[in-house]
C-alpha positions as a printed Julia matrix, in Angstrom:
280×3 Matrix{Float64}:
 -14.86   59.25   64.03
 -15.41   57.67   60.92
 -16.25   54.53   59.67
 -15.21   51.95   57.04
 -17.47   51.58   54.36
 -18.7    47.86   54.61
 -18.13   46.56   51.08
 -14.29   47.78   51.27
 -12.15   44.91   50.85
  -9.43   43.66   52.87
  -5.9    43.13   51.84
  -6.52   39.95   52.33
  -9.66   39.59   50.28
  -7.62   41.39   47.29
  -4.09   38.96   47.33
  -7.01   36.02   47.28
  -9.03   37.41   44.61
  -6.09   37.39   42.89
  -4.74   34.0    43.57
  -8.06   32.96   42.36
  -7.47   34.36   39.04
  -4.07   33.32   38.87
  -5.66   29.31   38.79
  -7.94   29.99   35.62
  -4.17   29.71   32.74
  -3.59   26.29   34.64
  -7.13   24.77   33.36
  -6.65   26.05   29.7
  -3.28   24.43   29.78
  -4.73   21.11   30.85
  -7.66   20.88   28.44
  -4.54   21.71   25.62
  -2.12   18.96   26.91
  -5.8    16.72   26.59
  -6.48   17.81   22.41
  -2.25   17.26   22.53
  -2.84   13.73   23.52
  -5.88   13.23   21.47
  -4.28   14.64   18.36
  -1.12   11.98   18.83
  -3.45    9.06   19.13
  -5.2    10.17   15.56
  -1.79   10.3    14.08
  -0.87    7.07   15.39
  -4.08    5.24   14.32
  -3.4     7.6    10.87
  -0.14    5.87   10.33
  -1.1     2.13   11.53
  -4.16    2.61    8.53
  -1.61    3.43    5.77
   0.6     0.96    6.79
  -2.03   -1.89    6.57
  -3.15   -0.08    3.13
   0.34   -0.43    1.76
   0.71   -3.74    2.88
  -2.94   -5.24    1.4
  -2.02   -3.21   -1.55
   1.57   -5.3    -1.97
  -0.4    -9.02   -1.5
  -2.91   -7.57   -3.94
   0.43   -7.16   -6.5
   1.26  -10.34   -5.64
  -2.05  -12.26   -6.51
  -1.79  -10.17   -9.39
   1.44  -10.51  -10.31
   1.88  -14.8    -9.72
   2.56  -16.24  -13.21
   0.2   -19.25  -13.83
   1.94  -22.99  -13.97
   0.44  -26.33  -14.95
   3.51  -28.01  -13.45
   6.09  -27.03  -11.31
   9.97  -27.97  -12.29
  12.86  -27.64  -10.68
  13.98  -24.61  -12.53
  11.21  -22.89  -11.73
  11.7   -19.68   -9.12
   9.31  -16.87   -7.85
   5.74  -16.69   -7.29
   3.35  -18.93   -9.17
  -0.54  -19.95   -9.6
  -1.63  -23.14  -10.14
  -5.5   -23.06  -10.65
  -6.97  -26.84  -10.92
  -9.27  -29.65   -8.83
  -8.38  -30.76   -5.91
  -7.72  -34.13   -5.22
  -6.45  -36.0    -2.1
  -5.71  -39.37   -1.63
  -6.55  -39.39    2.14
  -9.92  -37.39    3.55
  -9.67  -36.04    7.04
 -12.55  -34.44    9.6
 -11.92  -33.05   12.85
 -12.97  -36.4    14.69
 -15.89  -36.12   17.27
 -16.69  -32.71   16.25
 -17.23  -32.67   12.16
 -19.35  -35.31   10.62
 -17.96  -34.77    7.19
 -14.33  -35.3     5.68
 -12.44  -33.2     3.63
  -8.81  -33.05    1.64
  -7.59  -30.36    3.71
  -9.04  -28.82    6.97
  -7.89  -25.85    8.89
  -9.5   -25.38   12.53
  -8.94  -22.21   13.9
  -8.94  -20.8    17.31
 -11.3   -17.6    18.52
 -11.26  -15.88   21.9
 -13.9   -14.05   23.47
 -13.09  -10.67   23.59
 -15.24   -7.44   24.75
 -14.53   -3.91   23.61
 -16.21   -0.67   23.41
 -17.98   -1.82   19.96
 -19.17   -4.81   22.22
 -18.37   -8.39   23.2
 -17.61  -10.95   19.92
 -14.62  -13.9    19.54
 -11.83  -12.77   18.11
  -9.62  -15.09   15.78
  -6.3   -15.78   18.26
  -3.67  -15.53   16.14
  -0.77  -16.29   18.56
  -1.99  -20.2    19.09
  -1.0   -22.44   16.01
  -3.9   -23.49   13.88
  -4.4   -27.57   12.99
  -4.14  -28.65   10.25
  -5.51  -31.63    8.57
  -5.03  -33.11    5.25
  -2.42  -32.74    2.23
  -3.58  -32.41   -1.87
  -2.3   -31.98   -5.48
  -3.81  -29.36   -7.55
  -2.72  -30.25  -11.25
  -0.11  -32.41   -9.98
   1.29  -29.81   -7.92
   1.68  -31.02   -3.9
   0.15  -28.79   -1.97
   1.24  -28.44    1.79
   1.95  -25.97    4.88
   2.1   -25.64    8.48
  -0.34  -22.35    7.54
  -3.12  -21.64    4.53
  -5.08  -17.99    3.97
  -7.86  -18.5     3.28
  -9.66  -16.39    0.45
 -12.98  -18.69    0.58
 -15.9   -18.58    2.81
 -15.37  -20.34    6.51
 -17.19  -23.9     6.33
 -20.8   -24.1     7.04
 -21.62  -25.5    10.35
 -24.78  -27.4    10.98
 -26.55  -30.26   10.87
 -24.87  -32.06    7.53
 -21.42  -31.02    8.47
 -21.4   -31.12   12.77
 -22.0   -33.86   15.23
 -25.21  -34.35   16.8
 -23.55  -33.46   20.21
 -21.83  -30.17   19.06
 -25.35  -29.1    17.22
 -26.17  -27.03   20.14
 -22.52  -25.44   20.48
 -22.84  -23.73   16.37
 -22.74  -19.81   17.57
 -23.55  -17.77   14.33
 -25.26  -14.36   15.54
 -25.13  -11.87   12.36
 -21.29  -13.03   11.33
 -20.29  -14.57    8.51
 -18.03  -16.61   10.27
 -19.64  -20.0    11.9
 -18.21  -21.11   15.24
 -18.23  -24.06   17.38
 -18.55  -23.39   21.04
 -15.83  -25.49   23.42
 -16.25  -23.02   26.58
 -19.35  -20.34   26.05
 -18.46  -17.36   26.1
 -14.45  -18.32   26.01
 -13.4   -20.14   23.52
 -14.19  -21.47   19.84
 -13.12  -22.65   16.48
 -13.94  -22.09   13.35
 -13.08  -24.35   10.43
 -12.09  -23.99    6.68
 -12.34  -26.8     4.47
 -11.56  -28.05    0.56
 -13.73  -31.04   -0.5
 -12.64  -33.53   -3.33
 -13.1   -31.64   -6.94
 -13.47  -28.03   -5.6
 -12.15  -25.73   -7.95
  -9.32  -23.96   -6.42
  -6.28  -21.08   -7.45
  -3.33  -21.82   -5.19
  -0.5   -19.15   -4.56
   3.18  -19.61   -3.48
   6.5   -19.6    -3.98
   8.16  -22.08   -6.54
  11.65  -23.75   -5.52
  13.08  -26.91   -6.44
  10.14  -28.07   -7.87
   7.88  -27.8    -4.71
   5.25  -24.88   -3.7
   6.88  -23.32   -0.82
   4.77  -20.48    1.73
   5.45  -17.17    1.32
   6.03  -14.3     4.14
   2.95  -11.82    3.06
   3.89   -7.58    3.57
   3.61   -6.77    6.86
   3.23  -10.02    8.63
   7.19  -11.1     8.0
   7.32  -12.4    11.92
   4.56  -14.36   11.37
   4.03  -18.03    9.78
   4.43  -17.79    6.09
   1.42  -19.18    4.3
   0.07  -20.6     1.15
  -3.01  -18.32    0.04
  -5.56  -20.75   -1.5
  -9.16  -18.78   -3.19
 -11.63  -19.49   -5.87
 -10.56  -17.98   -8.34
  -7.53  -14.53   -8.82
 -10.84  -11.9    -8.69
 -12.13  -12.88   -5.71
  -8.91  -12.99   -3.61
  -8.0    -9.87   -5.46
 -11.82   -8.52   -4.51
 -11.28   -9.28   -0.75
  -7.99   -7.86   -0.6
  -9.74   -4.5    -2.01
 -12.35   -4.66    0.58
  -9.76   -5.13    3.42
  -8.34   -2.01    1.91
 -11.2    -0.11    1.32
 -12.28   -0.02    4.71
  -8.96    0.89    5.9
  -9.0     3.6     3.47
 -12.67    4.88    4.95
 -11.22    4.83    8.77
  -8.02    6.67    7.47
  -9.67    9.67    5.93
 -11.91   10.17    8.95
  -9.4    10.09   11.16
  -7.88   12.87    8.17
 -10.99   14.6     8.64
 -10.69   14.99   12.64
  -7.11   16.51   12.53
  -8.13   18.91    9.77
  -9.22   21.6    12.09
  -6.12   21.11   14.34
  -3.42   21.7    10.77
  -5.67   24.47    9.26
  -4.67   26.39   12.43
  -1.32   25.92   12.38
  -0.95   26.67    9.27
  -2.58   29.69    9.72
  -0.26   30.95   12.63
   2.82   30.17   10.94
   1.43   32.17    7.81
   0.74   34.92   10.34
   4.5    34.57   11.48
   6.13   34.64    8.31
   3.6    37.84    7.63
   4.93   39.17   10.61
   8.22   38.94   10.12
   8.08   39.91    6.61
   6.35   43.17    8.01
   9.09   44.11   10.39
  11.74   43.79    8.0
  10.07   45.99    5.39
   9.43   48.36    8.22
């Protein structure tokens, strides 16, 4: 009688081998549906960058493009500059929090926010901003429910905040100066035009009056009145919104490189195919 040699393998043992094997396609096909979903997310991101580089390109036309007015008249239509001192009749301060008044004063609100870059406040742009103040540059009334700002935010310490909010100023490494209401929650930041501050004022002329205007790619949002130092530096931060736009959109160019050179490569290998077979 003979025996089975030991390392012979079952029926049994084979079929599961092979259902083993059979798992192995499912995995490639999973990590491909993840670099699917990967690659649609850099498009997306791709596509949100040049739309916010067409957009800050269009405002930067339009700073460019605003024809400078002494005085406004009532035939006067389009977009218009009027560059001058300001003056107000009536100062205004943010009372119990700024110890300073100003001709025209625009609190705005922040909101803590955390992300994977870390935990900063974050300008809230769905709650309406206050407003304080109204003034003429050359003659010109200037006033909105909404200004953008091209200056720098208003310094906050101890000449310009209350003894009591002193302790709230939360600076860290921004540029942007807050006062604390809720730590960690909510805060404000302020920007201000004094008496005699040099500014260039941009909107829309009709009917004699300086009327907001709806900026590219903001159209649902208020319309504003864009107030700076001077036309270079608004045009100047405009470019350096775009520039760094411009930066995140060609890495995100850079990542999806890889993923187009090979397609581009199989459907040259297709079309070499084909062209093969029909000459053969």
């Amino acid at each position: 009688m003979t025996r089975r040699p030991k390392n012979k393998l079952k029926p049994t043992q084979t079929y599961t081998y092979q259902r083993k094997n059979r798992k192995s396609p499912k995995k490639k096909k999973s990590r491909s549906m993840g670099l699917i979903i990967l690659e649609a997310i850099g498009w997306v991101i791709l596509l949100g960058v040049l739309l916010i580089y067409s957009n800050t390109s269009r405002v930067i036309s339009i700073i460019k493009n605003a024809e400078p007015v002494e005085r406004l008249t009532e035939d006067k239509t389009g977009i218009v500059r009027v560059e001058g001192a300001a003056v107000s009749e009536k100062l205004m301060t943010d009372e119990g929090m700024l110890r300073r008044e100003y001709a025209l004063l625009q609190k705005e609100p922040f909101n803590w926010t955390c992300s994977r870059s870390g935990c900063d406040y974050k300008i809230d742009d769905s709650e309406s901003t206050k407003i304080w103040g109204e003034m003429t540059v050359n003659g010109v009334h200037i006033k909105a429910e909404r200004y953008q700002f091209y200056s720098n935010w208003l310094p906050l310490n101890a000449a310009t905040v209350e003894d009591n909010h002193f302790f709230n100023i939360h600076e860290r490494t921004s540029p942007r100066p807050l006062i604390e209401v809720d730590q960690k929650s909510m805060a404000y930041g302020y920007h201000a035009i004094s008496p005699g501050d040099w500014v260039t004022v941009i909107g829309e002329a009709k009917q004699g009056e300086l009327q907001p205007i709806a900026l590219p790619g903001n159209e649902d949002m208020q319309s504003v009145i864009l107030i700076g130092d001077h036309v270079d530096q608004m045009i100047s931060k405009e470019k350096g919104i775009r520039t760094r736009f411009l930066i995140v959109g060609i890495v995100i160019m850079l990542m999806l490189l890889p993923t187009n050179i090979g397609r581009v490569r199989k459907l040259y290998r297709k079309i070499e195919t084909r062209r093969a077979s029909k000459q053969g």
